[in-house]
XYZ file of C-alpha atoms in Angstrom:
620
model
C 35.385 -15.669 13.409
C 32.905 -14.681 10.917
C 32.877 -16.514 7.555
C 33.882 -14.152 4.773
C 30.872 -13.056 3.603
C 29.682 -10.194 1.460
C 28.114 -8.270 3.512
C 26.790 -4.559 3.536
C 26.803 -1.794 5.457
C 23.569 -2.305 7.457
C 24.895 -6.150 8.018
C 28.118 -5.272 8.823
C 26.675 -2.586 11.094
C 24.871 -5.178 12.980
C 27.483 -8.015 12.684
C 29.426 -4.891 14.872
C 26.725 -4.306 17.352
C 26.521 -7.567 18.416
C 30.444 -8.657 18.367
C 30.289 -5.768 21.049
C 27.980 -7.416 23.088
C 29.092 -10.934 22.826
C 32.743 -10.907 21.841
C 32.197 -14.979 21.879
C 29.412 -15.103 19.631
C 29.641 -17.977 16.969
C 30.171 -17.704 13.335
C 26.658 -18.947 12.919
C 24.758 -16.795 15.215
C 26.880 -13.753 13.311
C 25.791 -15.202 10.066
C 21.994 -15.492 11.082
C 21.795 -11.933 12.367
C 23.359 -10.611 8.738
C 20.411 -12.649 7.020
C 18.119 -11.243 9.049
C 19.578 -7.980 8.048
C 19.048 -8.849 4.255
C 15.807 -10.260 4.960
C 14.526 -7.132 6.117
C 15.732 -4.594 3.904
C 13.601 -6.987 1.489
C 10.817 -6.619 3.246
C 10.467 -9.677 5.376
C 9.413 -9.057 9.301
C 11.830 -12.350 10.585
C 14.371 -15.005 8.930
C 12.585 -18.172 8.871
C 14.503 -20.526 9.265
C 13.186 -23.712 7.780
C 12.981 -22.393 4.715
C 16.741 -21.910 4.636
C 17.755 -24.525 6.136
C 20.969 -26.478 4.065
C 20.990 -23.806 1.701
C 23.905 -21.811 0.796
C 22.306 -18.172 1.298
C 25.010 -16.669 -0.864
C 25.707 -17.650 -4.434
C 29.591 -16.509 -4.579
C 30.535 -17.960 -0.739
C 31.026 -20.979 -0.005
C 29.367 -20.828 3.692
C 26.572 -23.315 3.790
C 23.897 -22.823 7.090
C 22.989 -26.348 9.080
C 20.177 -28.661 9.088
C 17.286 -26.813 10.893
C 17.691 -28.717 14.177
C 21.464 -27.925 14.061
C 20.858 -24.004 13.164
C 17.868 -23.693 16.027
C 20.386 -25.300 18.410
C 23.403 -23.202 17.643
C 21.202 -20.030 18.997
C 19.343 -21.226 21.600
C 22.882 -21.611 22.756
C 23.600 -18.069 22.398
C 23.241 -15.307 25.105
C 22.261 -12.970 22.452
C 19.190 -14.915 21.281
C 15.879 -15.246 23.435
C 12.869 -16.947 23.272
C 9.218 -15.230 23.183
C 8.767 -12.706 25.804
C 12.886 -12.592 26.940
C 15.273 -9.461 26.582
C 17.579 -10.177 23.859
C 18.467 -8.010 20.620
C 17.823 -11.508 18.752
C 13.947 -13.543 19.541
C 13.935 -17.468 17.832
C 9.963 -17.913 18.016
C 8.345 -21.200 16.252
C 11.370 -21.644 13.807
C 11.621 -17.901 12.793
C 14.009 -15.321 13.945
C 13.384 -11.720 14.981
C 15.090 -8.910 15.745
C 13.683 -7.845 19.084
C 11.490 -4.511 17.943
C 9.549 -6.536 14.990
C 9.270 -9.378 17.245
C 7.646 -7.210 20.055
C 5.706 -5.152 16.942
C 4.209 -7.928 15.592
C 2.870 -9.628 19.078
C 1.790 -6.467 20.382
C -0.144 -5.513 17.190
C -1.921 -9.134 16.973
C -2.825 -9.275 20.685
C -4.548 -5.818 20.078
C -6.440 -6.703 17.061
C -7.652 -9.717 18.776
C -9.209 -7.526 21.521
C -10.292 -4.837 19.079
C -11.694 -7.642 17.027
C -13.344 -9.086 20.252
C -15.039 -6.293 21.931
C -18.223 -5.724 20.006
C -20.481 -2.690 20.220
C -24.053 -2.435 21.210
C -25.534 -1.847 17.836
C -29.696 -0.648 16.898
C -30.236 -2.861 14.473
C -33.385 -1.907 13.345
C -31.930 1.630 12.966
C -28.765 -0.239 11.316
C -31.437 -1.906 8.540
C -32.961 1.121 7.549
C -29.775 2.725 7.031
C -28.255 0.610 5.114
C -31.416 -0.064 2.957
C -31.418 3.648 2.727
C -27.727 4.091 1.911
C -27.216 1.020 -0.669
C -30.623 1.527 -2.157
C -29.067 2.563 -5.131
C -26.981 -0.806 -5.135
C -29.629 -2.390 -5.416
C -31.196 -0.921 -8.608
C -27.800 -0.691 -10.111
C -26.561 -4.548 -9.656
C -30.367 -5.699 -10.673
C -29.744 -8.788 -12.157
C -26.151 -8.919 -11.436
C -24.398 -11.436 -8.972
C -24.955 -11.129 -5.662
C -24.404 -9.933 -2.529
C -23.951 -6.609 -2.318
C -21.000 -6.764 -0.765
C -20.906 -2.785 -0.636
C -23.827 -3.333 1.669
C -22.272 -6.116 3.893
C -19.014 -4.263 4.038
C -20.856 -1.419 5.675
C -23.014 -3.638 8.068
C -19.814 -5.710 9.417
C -18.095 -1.997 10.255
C -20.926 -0.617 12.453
C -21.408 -4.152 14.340
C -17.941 -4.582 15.013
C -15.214 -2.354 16.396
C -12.669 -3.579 14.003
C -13.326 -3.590 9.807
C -10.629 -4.746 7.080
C -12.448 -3.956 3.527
C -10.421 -5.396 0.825
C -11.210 -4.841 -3.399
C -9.620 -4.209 -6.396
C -9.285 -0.494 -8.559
C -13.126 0.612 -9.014
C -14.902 -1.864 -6.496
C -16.685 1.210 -4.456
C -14.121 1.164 -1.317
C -14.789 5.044 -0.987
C -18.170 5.004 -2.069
C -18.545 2.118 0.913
C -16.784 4.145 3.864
C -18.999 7.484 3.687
C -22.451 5.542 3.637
C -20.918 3.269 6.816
C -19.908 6.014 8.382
C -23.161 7.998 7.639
C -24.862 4.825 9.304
C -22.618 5.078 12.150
C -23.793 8.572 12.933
C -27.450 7.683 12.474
C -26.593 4.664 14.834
C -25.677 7.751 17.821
C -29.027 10.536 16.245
C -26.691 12.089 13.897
C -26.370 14.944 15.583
C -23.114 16.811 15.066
C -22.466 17.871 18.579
C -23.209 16.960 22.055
C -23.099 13.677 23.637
C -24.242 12.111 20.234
C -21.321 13.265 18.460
C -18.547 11.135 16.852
C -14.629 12.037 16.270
C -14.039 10.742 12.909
C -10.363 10.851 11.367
C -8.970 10.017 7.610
C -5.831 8.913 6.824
C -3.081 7.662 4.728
C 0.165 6.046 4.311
C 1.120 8.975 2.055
C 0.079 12.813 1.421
C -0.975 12.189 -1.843
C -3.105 9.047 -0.454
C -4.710 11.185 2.149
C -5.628 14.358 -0.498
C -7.431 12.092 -2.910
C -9.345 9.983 0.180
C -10.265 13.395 1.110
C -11.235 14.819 -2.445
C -13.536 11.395 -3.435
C -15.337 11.576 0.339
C -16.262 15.317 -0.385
C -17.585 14.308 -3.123
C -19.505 11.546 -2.411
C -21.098 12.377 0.474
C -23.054 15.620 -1.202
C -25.328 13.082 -2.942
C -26.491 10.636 0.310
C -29.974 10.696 1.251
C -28.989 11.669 4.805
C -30.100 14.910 7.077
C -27.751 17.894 6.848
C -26.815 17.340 10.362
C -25.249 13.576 9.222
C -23.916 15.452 6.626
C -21.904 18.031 8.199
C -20.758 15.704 10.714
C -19.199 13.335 7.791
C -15.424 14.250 7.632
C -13.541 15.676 4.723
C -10.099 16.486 6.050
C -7.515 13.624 5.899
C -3.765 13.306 6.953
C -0.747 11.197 6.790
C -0.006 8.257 9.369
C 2.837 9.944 10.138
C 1.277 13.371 10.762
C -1.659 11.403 12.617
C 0.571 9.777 14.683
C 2.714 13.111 15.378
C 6.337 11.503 14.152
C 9.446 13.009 15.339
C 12.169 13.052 12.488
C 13.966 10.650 12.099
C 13.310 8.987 15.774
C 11.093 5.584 15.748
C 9.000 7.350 18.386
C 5.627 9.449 17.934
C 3.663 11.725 20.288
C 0.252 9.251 20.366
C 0.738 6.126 22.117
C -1.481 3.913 24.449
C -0.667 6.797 27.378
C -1.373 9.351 25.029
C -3.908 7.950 22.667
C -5.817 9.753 19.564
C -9.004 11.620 20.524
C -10.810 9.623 17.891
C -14.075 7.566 18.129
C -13.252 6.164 14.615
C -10.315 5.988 12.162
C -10.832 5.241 8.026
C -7.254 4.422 7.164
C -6.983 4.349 2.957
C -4.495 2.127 0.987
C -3.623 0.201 3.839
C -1.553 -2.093 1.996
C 1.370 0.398 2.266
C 1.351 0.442 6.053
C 4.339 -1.681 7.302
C 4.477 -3.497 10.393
C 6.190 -1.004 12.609
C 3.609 1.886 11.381
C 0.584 -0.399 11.744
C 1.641 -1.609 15.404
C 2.532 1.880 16.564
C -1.144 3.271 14.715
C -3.207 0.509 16.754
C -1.244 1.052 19.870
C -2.616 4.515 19.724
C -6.340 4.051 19.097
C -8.430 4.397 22.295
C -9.476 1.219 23.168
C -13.203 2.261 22.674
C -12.680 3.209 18.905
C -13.625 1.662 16.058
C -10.915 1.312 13.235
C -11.967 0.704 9.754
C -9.172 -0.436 7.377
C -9.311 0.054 3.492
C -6.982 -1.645 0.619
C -6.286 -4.210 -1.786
C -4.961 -7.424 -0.576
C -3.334 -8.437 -4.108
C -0.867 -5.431 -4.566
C 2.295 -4.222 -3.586
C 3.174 -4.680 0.086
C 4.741 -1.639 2.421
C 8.017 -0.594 0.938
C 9.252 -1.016 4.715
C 8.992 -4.812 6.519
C 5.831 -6.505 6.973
C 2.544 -7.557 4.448
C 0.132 -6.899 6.864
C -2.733 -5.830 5.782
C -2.536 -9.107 3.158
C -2.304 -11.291 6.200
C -5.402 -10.079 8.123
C -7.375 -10.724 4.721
C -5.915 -14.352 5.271
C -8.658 -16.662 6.411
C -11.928 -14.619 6.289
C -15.210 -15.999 6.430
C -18.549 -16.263 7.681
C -19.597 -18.521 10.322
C -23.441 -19.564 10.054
C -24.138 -16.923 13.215
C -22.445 -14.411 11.176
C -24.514 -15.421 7.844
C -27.581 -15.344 9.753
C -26.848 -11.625 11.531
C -25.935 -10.162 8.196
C -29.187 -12.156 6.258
C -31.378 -10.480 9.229
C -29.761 -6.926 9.224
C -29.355 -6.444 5.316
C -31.277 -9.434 3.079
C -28.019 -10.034 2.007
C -27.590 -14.038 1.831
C -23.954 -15.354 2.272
C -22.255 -18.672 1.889
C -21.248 -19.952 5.127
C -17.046 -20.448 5.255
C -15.798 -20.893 8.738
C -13.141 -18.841 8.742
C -9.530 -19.477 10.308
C -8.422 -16.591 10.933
C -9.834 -15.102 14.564
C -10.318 -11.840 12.523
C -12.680 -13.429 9.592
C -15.803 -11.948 9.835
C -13.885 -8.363 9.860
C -12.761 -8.793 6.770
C -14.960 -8.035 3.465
C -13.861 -8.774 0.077
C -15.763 -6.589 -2.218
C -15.882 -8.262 -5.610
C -17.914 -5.805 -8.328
C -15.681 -3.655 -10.262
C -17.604 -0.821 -11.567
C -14.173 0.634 -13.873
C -13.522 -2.361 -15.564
C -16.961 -4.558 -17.045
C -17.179 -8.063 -17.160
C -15.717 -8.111 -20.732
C -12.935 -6.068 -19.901
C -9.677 -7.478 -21.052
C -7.464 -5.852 -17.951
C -10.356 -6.690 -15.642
C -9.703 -11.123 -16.787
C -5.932 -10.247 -16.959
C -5.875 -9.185 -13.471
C -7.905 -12.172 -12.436
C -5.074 -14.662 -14.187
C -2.600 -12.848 -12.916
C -3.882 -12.948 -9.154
C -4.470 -16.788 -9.852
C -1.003 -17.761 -10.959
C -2.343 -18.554 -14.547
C 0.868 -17.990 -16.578
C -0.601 -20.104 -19.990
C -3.697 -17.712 -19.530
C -1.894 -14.926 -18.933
C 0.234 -15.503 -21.996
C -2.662 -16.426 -23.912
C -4.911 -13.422 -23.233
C -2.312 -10.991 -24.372
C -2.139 -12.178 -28.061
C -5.995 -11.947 -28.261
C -7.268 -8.892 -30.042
C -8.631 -7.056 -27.221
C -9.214 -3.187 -27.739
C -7.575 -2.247 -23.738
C -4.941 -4.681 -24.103
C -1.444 -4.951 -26.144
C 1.770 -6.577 -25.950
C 5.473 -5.860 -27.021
C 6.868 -9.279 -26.406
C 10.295 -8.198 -28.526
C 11.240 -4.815 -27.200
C 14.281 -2.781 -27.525
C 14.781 0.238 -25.764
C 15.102 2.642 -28.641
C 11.584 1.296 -29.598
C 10.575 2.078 -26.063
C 11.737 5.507 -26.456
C 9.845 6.121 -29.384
C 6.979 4.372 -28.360
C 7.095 6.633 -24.980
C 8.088 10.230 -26.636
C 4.702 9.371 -29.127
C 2.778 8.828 -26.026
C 3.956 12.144 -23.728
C 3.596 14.364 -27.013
C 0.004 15.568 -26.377
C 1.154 16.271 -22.795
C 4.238 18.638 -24.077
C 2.062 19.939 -26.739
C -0.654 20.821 -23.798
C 2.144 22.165 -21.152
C 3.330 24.637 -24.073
C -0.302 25.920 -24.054
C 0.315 27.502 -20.520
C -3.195 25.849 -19.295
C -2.420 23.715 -16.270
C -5.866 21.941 -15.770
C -5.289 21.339 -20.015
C -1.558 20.013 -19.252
C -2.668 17.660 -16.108
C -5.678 16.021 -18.119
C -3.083 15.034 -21.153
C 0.027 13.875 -17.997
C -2.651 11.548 -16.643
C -4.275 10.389 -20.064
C -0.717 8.315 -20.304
C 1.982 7.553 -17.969
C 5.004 4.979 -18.071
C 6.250 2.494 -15.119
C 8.519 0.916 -14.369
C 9.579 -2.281 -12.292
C 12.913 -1.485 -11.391
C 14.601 2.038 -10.953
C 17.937 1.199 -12.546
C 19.248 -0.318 -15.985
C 18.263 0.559 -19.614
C 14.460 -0.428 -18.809
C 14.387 1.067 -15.239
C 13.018 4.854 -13.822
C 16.486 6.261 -14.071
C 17.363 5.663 -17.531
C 14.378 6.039 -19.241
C 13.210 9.410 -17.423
C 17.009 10.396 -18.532
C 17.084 9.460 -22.306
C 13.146 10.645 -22.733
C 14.308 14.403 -20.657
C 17.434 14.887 -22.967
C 15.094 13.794 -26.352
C 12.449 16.302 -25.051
C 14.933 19.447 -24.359
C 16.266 18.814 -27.438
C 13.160 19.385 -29.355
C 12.373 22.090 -27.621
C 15.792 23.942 -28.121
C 16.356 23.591 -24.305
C 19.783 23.391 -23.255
C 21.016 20.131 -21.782
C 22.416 21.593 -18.469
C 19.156 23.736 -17.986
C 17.336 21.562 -15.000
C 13.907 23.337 -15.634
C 11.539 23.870 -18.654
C 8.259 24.083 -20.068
C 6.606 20.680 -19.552
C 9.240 19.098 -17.008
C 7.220 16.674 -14.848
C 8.547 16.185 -11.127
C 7.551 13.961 -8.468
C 8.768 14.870 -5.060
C 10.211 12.862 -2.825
C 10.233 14.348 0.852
C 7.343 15.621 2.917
C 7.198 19.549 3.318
C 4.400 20.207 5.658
C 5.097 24.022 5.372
C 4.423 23.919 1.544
C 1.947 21.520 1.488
C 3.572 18.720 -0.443
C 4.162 15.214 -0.033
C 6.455 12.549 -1.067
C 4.866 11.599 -4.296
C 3.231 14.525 -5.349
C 3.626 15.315 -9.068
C 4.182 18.774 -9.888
C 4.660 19.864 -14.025
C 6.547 23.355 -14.865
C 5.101 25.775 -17.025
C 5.516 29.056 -18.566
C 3.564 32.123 -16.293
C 3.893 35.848 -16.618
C 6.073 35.322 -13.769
C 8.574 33.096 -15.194
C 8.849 29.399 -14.843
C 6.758 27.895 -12.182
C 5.505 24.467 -11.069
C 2.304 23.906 -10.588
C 0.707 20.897 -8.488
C -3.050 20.191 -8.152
C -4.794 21.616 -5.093
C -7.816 21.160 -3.303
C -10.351 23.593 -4.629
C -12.000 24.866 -8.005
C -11.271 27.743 -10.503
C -8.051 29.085 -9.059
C -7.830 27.112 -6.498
C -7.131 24.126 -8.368
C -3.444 24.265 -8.618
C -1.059 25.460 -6.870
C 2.130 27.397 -8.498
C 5.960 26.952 -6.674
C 9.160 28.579 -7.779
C 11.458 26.338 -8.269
C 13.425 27.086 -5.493
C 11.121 26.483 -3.334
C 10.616 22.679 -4.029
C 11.570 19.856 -1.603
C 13.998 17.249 -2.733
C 12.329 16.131 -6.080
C 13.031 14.135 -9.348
C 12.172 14.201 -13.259
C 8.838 12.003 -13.693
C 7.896 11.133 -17.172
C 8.128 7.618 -16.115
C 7.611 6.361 -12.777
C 7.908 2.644 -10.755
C 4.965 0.793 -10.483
C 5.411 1.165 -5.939
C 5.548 4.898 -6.370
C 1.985 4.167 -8.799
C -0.197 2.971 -6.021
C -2.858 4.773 -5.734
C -2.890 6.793 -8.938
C -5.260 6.140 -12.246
C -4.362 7.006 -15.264
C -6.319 6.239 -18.858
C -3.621 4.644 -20.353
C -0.518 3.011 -19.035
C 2.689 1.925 -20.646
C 4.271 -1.269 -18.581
C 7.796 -1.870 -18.709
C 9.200 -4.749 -17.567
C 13.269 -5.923 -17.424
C 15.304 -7.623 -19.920
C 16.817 -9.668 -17.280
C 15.433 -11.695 -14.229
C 15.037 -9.678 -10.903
C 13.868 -10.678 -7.593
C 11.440 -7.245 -8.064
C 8.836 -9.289 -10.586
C 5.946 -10.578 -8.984
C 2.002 -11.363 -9.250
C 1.617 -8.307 -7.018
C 3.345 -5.753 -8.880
C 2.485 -6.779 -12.290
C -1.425 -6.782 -11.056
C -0.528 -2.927 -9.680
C 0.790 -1.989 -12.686
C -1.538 -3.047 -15.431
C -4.872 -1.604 -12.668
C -3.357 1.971 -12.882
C -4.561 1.723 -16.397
C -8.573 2.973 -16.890
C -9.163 2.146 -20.687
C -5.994 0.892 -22.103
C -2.453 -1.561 -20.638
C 0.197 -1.745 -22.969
C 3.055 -4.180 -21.644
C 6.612 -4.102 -22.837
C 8.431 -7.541 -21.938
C 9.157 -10.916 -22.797
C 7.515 -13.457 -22.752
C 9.942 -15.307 -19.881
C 9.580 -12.309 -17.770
C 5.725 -11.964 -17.660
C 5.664 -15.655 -16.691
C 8.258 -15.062 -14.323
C 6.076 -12.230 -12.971
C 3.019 -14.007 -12.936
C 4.651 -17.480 -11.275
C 6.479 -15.412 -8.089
C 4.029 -14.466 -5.361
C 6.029 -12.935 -3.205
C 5.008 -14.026 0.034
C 6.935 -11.930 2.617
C 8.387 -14.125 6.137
C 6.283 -12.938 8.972
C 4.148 -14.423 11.866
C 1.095 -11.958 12.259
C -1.223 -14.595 10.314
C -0.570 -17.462 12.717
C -0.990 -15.264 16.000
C -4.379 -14.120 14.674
C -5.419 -18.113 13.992
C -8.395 -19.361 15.306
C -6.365 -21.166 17.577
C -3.144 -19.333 18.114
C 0.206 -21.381 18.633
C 1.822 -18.197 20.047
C 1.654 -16.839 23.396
C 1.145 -13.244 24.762
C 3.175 -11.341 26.662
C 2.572 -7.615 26.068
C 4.363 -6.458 28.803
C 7.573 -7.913 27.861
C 6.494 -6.574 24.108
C 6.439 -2.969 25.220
C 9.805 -3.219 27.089
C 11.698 -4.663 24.537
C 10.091 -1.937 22.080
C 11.485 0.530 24.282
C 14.935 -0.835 24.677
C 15.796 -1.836 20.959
């Protein structure tokens, strides 16, 4: 019988399921499977179990789990567990346990990268080194007397010589700028002709709609400078979609129209803030790339992970390097001279780091905070935020009618702006200054801020509490509506028209084109947005940004979202917290349980099976 525990309604769901199965299952195996539940509602791909070993997983029960040896033996013993490659709702593989899909997601994915990451092109390199000298030329003048490599440069080299790419950097390091000039060389690699036998299928996309607009918007734009011929030019893409859309979802069902039977007609794939793409997405995105096709990833290693289970694109950065072949290519192809670092990982050379951040200069006080936060350096940290520093300040006593104030002062050139009528006036001051948030509930969450702040503003304005719209209400919706055009996380700000209210969201084009009015009743599912979290931030750039953090201790402060939150901010980070908190923010890396990493080793400990992956992904 299982142990009274407090379980929820996804545990208890499972708990269910698998009592059905095995009306003899142990305590312990019953137990394990409602961890594993937890464990992946907080993001984790498995439950490993050394790490929990002799603990007492909850605080309020007195249930205890078994030495490791005990726990492993306890399911190996039960019909509902399998090993690596069997068909069993439960996999225990090297000490961590799965539920069968992630299990099967996760092999399948790193089996496919390997042989992505394997399978190299035939490559012109003399045509490669005049492109790139060509392309990054301007790199060069730029970062004269600066550190080098270009990185930019290498970035773009290790993309067209290799049929997979993971480019990694930090708010304003040039990932964009990177993509269209390795993408330009790519086309000069096959003539650059835009048609015929020469030609190359390029797609964009994006975890998110929002994601995919602005990777469109910054490629358009960059790519009207290159030096390239019109024909490269016209061939570059500047269309970009969701994963989802991409992918062809359907509903809520965990199966899409493009899989390896029905792959993508694409020759190459950019995917843009790749460190939202969970492991199910990312496995079921690779699965449906031609073999043939060259997939370029683009992100930031160091912030937040997926909202859904899995880290991944954090893991394939894990263990880059350059061997001294590698070095020696790259040295030939581009001048560029790199330290040799045998890397670990089977995927190293993929993966570029690019280092140079062009929005925040070497004497920028968020650019060094972001560095000691990344490295763990909570006296730093501490330290850097009492220093005068013209970008940087720091509540360390706050109290939330303070924040209030200090929030309503910093929204009042937006309200004064949306009562103006002038949307592209009204956008300018929303993004000048924004609030987030760690957490969505409590007195210094999403919820209760965006509440008190809505009900101060209406009343200033003579607005009626009950009325849900007026002049200078900010939304942010929170469902896809492919029909209208928006996209969870859009933001959308009502103002006052000769038509009545309506809500206007930024488009695509210029003039009149720029933004895009809605009735109100037309909007997908939506909610006030004066303040949002730091997960719904990603992405975004705003001049200034207001950083709350809770009162209390939560499991949501880490390195990772505290670095997100302060690189929203362009010129200015103001942090509201105490001092405890930030160092508990600063000390927690939040490291999520998987095993991609160690299947893409140099020397992987885990075997493949992918035919057994693809059944059990089928069946569970």
């Amino acid at each position: 019988m299982l142990p009274d525990l407090p379980l929820g309604p996804l545990e208890r769901a499972l708990v269910d399921s698998l009592q059905r199965l095995d009306p003899a299952a142990s305590p312990m195996l019953l137990a394990s499977a409602a961890l594993l539940c937890v464990a992946l509602e907080q993001g984790d791909v498995c439950l490993p179990l050394a790490r929990l070993a002799g603990q007492r997983p909850w605080p309020d029960s007195p249930f205890s789990l078994p030495a490791l040896a005990d726990w492993q033996a306890q399911l190996d013993a039960s019909p509902l567990v399998g090993g690596d490659g069997d068909f069993a709702p439960l996999i225990l593989d090297h000490g961590r346990l799965y539920l069968a899909r992630y299990q099967a997601y996760e092999r399948q994915l790193a089996t496919q990268l390997l042989q992505r990451a394997a399978d190299l092109p035939v490559v012109d390199e003399a045509q490669l080194s005049e492109s790139l000298s060509r392309l990054f030329a301007f790199n060069s003048l730029s970062q004269a007397g600066q550190q080098q490599p270009d990185w930019q440069r290498l970035a773009a080299a290790q993309a067209v010589r290799r049929k997979l790419a993971v480019i990694s950097g930090g708010p304003g390091t040039g990932k964009t700028t990177t993509v269209v000039r390795l993408l330009a060389a790519l086309l000069e690699q096959r003539g650059g002709h835009p048609s015929g036998g020469a030609s190359l299928a390029i797609g964009l996309a994006a975890p998110t709609g929002k994601a995919a607009a602005r990777m469109a918007e910054a490629i358009r734009h960059a790519k009207a400078n290159l030096p390239v011929s019109e024909a490269v030019r016209s061939a570059l893409p500047d269309e970009a979609r969701t994963l989802h859309r991409l992918l062809g979802s359907r509903g809520d069902s965990p199966q899409v129209r493009h899989h390896a039977a029905n792959p993508l007609a694409l020759d190459v794939l950019v995917v843009d803030e790749a460190s939202m793409v969970d492991l199910a997405l990312m496995a079921k995105l690779v699965d449906a790339l031609p073999a043939s096709a060259r997939l370029i990833l683009l992100g930031d290693k160091d912030q937040l992970c997926a909202v859904e289970a899995g880290a991944v694109f954090a893991e394939l950065c894990e263990g880059r390097g350059f061997d001294a072949q590698a070095a020696a290519d790259l040295q030939r192809i581009t001048g560029q001279q790199v330290a040799v670092d045998t890397p670990s990982s089977a995927l190293g050379d993929a993966v570029v780091l690019l280092t140079h951040s062009h929005r925040f200069a070497g004497d920028s006080g968020i650019g060094e905070l972001a560095r000691r936060i990344n490295g763990g350096d909570v006296g730093g940290t501490l330290n850097l935020l009492k220093e005068d520093r013209s970008d940087l300040a720091w509540n360390a006593a706050p109290t939330p009618a303070d924040l209030l104030e200090r929030l309503d002062r910093g929204y009042a050139p937006f309200i004064a702006a949306a009562k103006s009528g002038d949307a592209a006036a009204t956008f300018a001051a929303f993004n000048a200054f924004r609030g987030l948030t760690a957490q969505r509930e409590g007195a210094w969450g999403l919820a209760g801020i965006n509440e008190a702040l809505e009900a101060r503003i209406k009343r200033r304005s003579q607005v009626a509490s009950r009325e849900r719209w007026y002049v200078g209400r900010p939304i942010m919706v929170r469902q896809n509506d492919y029909a209208l055009g928006l996209f969870n996380g859009d933001i959308g700000i009502c103002l006052q028209t000769e038509y009545g209210l309506r809500v206007f969201f930024e488009g695509e084009g210029a003039g009149e084109e720029a933004f895009r009015p809605f009735a109100p009743a037309r909007l997908p599912s939506h909610d006030s947005a004066f303040a949002m979290t730091v997960h719904k931030s990603q992405g975004s750039e705003f001049s200034e940004v207001l950083l709350v953090l809770p009162e209390q201790p939560s499991p949501l402060l880490s390195r990772s979202l505290f670095y997100t939150g302060i690189t929203r901010a362009k010129h200015k980070v103001e942090i509201w917290g105490l001092p405890a908190r930030l160092a508990d923010a600063v000390a927690t890396r939040a490291d999520r349980a998987a095993g991609l990493a160690e299947r893409l080793a140099v020397e992987p400990s885990l075997p493949d099976n992918a035919v057994a992956a693809q059944d059990q992904l089928s069946l569970f």
